[in-house]
PDB file of C-alpha atoms in Angstrom:
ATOM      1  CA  UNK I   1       0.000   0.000   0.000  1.00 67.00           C
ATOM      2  CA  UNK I   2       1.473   3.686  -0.974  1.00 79.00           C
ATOM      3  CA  UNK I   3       1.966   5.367   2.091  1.00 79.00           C
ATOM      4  CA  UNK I   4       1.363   9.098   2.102  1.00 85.00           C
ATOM      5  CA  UNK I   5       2.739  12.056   4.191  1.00 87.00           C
ATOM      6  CA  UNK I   6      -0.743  13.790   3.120  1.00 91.00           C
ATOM      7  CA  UNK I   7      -2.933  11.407   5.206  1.00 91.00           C
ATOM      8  CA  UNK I   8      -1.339  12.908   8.678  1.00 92.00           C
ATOM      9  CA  UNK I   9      -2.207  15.771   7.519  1.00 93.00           C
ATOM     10  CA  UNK I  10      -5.861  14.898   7.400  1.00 95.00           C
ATOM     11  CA  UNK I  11      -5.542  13.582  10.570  1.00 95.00           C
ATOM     12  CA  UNK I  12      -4.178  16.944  12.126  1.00 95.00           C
ATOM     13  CA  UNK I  13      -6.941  18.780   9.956  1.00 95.00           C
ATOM     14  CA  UNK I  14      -9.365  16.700  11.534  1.00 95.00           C
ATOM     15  CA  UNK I  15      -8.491  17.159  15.025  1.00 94.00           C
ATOM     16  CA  UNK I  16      -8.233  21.242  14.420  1.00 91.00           C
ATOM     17  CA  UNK I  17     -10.585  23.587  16.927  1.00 89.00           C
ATOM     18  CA  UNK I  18     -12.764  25.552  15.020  1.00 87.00           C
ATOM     19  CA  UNK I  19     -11.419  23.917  11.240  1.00 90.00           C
ATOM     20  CA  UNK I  20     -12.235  25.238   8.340  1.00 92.00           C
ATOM     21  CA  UNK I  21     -13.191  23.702   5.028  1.00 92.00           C
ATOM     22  CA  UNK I  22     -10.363  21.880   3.428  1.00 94.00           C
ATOM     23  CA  UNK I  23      -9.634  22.231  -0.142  1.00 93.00           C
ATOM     24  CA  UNK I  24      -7.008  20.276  -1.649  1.00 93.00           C
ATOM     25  CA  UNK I  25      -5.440  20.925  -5.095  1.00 90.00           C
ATOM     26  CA  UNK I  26      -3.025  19.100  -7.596  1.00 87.00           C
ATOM     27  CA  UNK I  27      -2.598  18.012 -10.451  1.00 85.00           C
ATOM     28  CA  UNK I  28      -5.225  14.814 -11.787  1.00 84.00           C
ATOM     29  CA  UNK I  29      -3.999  11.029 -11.044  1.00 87.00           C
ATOM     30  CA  UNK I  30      -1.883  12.425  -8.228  1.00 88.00           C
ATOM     31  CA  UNK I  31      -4.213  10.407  -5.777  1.00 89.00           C
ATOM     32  CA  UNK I  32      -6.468  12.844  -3.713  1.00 91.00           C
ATOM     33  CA  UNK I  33     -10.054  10.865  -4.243  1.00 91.00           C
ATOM     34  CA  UNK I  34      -7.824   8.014  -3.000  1.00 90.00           C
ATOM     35  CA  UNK I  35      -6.817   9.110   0.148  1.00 92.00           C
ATOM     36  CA  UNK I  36      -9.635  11.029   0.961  1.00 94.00           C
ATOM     37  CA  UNK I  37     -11.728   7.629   0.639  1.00 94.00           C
ATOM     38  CA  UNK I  38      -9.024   5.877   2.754  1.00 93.00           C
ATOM     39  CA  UNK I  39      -9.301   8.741   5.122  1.00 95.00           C
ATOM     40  CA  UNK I  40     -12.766   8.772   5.370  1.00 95.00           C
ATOM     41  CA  UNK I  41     -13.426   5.125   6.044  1.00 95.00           C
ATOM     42  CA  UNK I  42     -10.980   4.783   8.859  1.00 95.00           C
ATOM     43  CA  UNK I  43     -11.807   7.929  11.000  1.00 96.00           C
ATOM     44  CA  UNK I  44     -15.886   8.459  10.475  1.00 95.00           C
ATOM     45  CA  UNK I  45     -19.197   6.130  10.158  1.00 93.00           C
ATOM     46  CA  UNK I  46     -20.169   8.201   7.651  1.00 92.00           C
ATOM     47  CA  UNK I  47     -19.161   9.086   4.507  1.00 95.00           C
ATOM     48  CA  UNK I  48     -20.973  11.311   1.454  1.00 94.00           C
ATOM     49  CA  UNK I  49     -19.168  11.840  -1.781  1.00 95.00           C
ATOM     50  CA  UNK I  50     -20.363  13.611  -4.558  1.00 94.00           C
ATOM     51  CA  UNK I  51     -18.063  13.837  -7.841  1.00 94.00           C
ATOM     52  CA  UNK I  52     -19.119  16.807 -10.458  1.00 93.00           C
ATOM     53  CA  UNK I  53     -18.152  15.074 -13.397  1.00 92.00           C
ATOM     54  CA  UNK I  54     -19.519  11.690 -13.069  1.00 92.00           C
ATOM     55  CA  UNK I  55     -22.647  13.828 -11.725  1.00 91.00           C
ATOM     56  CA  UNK I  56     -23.069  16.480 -13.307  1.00 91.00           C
ATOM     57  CA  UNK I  57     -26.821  16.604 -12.102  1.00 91.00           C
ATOM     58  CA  UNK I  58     -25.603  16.954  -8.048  1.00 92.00           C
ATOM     59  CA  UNK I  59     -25.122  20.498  -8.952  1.00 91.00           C
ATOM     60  CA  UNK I  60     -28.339  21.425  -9.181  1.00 90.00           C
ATOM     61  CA  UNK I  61     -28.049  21.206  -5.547  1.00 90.00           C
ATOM     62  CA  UNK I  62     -26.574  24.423  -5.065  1.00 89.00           C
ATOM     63  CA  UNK I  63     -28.832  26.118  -7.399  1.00 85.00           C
ATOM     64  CA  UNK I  64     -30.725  28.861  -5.540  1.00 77.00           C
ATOM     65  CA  UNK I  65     -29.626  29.729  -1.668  1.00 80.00           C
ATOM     66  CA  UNK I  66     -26.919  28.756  -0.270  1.00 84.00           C
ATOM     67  CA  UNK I  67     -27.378  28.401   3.296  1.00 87.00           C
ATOM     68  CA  UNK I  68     -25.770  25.358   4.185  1.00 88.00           C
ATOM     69  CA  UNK I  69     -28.564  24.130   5.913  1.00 89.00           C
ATOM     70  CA  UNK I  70     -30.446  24.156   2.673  1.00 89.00           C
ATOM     71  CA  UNK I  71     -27.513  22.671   1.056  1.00 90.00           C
ATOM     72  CA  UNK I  72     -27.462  20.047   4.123  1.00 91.00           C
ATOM     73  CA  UNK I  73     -31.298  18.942   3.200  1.00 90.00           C
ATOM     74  CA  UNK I  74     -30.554  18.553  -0.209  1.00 89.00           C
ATOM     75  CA  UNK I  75     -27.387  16.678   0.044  1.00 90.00           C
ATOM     76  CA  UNK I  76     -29.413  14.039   2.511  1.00 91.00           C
ATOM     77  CA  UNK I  77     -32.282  14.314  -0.453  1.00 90.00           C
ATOM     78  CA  UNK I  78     -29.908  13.594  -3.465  1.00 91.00           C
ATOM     79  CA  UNK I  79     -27.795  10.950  -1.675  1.00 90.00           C
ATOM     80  CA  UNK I  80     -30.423   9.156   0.792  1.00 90.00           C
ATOM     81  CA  UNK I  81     -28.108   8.954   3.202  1.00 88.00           C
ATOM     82  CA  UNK I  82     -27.785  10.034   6.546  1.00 84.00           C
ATOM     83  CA  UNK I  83     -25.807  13.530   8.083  1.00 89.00           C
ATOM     84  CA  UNK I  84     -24.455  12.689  11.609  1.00 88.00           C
ATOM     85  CA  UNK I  85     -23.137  15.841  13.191  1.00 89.00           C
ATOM     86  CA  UNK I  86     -19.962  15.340  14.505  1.00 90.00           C
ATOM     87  CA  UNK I  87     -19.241  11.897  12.832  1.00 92.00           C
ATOM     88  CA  UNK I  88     -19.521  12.744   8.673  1.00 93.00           C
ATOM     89  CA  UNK I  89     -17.326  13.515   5.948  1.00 95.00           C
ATOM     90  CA  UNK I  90     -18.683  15.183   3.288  1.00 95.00           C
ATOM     91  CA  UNK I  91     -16.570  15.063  -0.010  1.00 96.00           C
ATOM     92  CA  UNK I  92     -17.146  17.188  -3.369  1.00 95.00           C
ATOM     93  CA  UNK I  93     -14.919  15.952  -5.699  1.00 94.00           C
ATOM     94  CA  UNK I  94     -13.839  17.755  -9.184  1.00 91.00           C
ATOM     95  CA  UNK I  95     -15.224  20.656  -7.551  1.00 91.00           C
ATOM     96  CA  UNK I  96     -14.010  22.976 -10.316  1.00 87.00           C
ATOM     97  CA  UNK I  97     -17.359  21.396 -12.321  1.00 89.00           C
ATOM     98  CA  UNK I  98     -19.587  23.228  -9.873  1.00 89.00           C
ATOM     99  CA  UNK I  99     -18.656  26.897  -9.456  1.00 87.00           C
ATOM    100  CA  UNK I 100     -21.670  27.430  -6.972  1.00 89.00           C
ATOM    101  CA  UNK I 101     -20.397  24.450  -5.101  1.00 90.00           C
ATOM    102  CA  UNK I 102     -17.242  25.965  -4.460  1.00 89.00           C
ATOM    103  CA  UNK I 103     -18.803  29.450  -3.306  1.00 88.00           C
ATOM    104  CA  UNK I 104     -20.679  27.447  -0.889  1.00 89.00           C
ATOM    105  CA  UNK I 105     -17.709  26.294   1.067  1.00 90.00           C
ATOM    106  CA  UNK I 106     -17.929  29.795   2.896  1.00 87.00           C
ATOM    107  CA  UNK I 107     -21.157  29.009   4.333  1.00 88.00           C
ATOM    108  CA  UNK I 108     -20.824  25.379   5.502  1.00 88.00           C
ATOM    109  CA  UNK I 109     -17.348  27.152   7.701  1.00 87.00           C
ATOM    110  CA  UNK I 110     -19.428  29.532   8.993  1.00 88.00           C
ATOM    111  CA  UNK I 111     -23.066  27.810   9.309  1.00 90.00           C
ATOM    112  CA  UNK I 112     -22.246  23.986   9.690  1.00 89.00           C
ATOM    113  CA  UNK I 113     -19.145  23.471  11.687  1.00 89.00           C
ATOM    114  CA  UNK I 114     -20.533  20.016  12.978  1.00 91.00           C
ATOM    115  CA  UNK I 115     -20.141  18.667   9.147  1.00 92.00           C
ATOM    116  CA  UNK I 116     -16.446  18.117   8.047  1.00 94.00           C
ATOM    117  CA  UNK I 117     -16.325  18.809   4.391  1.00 94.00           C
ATOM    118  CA  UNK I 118     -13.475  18.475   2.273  1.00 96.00           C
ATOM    119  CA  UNK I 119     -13.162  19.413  -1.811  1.00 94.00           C
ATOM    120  CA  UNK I 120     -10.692  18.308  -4.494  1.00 92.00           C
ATOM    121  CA  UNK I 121     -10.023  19.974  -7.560  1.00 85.00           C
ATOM    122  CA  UNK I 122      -7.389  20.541 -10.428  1.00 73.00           C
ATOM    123  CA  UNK I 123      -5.679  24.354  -9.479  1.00 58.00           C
ATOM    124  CA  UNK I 124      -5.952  25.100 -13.065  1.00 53.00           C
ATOM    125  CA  UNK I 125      -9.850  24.189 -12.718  1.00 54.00           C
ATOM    126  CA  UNK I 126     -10.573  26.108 -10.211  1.00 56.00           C
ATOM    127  CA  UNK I 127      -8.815  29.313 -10.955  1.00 55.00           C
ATOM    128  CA  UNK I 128     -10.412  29.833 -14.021  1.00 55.00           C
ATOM    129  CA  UNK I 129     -13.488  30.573 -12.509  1.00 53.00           C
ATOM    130  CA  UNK I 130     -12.668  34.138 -11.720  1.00 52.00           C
ATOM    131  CA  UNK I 131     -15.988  35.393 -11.719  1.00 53.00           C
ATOM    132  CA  UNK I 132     -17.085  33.313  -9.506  1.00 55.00           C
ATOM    133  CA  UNK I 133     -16.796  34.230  -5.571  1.00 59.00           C
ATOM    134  CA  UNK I 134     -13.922  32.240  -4.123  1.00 65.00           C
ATOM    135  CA  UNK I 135     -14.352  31.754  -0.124  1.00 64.00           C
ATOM    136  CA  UNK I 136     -11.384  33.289   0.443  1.00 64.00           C
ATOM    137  CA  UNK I 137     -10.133  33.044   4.234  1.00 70.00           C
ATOM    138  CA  UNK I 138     -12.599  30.796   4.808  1.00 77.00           C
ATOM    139  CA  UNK I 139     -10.962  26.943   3.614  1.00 87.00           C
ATOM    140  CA  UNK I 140      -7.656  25.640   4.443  1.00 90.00           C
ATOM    141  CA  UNK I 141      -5.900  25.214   1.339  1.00 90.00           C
ATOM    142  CA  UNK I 142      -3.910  21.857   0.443  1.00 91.00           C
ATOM    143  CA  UNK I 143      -1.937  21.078  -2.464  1.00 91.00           C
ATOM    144  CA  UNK I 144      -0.958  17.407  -2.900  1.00 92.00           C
ATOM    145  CA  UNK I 145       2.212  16.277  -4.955  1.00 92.00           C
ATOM    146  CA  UNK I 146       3.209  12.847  -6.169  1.00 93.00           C
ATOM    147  CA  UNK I 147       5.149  10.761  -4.034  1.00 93.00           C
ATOM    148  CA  UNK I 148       8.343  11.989  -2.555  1.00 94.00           C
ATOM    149  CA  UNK I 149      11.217   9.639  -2.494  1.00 95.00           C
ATOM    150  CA  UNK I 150      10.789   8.963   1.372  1.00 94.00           C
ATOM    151  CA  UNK I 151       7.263   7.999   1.037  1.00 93.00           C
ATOM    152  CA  UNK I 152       8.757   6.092  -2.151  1.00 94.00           C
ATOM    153  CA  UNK I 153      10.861   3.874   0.314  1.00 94.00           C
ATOM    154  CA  UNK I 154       8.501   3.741   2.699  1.00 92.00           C
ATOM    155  CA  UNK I 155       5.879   2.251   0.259  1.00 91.00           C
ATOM    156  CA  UNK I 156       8.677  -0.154  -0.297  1.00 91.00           C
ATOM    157  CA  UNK I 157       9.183  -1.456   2.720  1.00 90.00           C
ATOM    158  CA  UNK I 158      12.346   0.473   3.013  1.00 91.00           C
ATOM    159  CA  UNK I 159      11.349   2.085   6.558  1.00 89.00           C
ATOM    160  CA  UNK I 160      14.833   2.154   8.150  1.00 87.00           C
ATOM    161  CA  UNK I 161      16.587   4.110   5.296  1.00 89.00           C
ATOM    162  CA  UNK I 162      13.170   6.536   4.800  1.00 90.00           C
ATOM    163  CA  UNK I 163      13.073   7.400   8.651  1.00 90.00           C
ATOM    164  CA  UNK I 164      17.031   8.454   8.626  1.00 88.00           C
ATOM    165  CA  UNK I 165      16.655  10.456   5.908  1.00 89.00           C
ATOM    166  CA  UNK I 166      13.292  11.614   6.993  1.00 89.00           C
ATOM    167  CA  UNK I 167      15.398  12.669  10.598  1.00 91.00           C
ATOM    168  CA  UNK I 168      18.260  13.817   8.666  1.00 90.00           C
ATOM    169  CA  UNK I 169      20.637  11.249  10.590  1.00 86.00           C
ATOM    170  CA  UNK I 170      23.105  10.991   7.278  1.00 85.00           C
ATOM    171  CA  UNK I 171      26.138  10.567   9.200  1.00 85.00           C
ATOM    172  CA  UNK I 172      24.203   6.939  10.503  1.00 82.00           C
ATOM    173  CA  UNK I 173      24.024   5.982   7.079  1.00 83.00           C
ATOM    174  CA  UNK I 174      26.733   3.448   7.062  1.00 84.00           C
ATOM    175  CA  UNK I 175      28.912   4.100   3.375  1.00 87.00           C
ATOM    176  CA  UNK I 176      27.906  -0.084   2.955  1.00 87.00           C
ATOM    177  CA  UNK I 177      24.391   1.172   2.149  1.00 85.00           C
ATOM    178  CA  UNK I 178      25.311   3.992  -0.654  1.00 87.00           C
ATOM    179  CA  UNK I 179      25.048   1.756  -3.697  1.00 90.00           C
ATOM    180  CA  UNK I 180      21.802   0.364  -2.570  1.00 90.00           C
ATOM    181  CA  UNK I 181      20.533   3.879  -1.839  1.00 89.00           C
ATOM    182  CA  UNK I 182      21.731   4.573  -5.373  1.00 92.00           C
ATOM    183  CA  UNK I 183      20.447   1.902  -6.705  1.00 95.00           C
ATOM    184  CA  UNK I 184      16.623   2.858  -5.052  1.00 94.00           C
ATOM    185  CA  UNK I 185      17.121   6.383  -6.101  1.00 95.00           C
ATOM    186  CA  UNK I 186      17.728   5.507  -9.518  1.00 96.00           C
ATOM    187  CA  UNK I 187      14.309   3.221 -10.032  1.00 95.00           C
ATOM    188  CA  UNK I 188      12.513   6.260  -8.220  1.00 95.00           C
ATOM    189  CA  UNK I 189      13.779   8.756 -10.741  1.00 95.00           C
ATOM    190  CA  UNK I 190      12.899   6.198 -13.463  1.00 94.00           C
ATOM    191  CA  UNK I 191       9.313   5.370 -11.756  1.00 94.00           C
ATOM    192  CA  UNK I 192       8.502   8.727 -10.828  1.00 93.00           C
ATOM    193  CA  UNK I 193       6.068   9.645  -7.989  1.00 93.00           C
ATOM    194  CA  UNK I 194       2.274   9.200 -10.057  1.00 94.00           C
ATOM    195  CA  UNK I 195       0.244   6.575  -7.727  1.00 92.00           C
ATOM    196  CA  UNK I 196      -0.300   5.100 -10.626  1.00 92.00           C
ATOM    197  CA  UNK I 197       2.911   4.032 -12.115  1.00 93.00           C
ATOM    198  CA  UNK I 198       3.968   3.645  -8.571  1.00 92.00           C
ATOM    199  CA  UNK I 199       1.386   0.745  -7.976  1.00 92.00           C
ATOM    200  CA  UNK I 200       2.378  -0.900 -11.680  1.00 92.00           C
ATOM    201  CA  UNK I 201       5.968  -0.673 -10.318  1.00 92.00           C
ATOM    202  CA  UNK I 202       5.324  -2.475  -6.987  1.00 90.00           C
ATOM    203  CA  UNK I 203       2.817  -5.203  -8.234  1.00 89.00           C
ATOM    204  CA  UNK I 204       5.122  -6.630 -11.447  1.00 81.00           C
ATOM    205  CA  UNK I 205       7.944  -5.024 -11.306  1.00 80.00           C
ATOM    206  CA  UNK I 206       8.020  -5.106 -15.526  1.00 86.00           C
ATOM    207  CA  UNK I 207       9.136  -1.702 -16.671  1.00 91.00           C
ATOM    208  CA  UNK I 208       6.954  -1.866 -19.952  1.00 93.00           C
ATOM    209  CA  UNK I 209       4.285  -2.278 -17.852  1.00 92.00           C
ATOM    210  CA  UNK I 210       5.216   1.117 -15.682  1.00 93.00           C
ATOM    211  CA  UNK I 211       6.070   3.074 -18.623  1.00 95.00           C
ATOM    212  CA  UNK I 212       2.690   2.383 -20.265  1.00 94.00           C
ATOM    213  CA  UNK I 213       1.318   4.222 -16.990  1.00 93.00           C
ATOM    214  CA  UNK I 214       3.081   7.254 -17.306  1.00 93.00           C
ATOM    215  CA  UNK I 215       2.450   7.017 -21.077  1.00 94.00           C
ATOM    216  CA  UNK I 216      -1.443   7.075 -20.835  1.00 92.00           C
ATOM    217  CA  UNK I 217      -1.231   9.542 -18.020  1.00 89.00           C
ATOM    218  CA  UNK I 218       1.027  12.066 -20.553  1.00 88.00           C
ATOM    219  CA  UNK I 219      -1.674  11.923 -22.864  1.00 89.00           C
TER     220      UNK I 219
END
């Protein structure tokens, strides 16, 4: 399983007085509705997620006022499923798809701080709404990135090497270990960070297989 510096972060987001909420950019394939689902099913018994483009009709929910607890109604309406204060995660995925939906994350901060919500969305997608009003001060903003080479070697089962680097401990790196450190640098500047080609990488091993991956992800 990839293991991602991002998910403590969620954690710590989580466990923030007063939090606002979180909206977390980067670019596509670099993971976020995957660890956001992860997230969600290990730390709350309930869990709505709403994607824009797969969708498209949800965002007729924020048509009209946006008072969250309007919103709130017709989230429990569109999904049939329950809104436990205290205990839910709502997701909006490809949020750049729903202008309105974006707007609203003002109003569930300041009207509905019972319901953790969090939103994903490219940073090109979303800036290119410019007329549309962006909660500004109101979400904590996240950007993910592809795998670092720490979390590389931890997804490897390399936790000794990835937690004295992570420390910065490089005198305890004994000069026995450099060419297999080279050696694991090497593949991860070959394999590159994408989830993706990551998990092609780790299940096979077969490099056509990985650069396939990355090929239909260029496109």
């Amino acid at each position: 399983m990839l293991q991602r510096k991002a998910y403590e972060h969620l954690v710590k987001w989580k466990n923030t007085p007063d939090k606002k909420a979180l909206l977390i950019t980067g670019a596509r394939q670099i993971g976020k509705t995957y660890i956001i689902r992860k997230f969600a099913e290990e730390n709350y018994s309930n869990f709505i997620e709403i994607n824009f483009i797969t969708n498209p009709d949800a965002a007729k929910i924020f048509n009209g006022d946006l008072n969250a607890e309007t919103i709130l109604i017709n989230l429990t309406a569109y999904t049939q499923k329950p809104l436990v204060k205290g205990d839910t995660l709502i997701f909006f995925d490809e949020i750049q798809e729903s202008p309105l939906a974006l707007t609203s994350l003002k109003y569930f901060t300041e009207q509905a701080p019972d319901y953790d919500i969090i939103a994903t969305g490219s940073y090109m997608g979303i800036s290119k709404h410019g007329k549309t009003s962006f909660p500004v001060g109101k979400v904590t903003m996240m950007n993910l990135h592809p795998l670092s080479f720490v979390e590389y070697l931890d997804s490897i089962g390399q936790d000794m090497i990835a937690d004295t680097i992570r420390e910065g401990r490089f005198e305890d790196i004994p000069q026995a270990l450099e060419p297999q450190m080279n050696d694991l640098l090497k593949t991860y500047m070959w394999v590159g960070g994408m989830p993706a080609a990551l998990s092609a990488h780790l299940d096979n091993g077969i490099p056509q297989d990985v650069r396939a991956v990355q090929q239909d992800i260029l496109n």
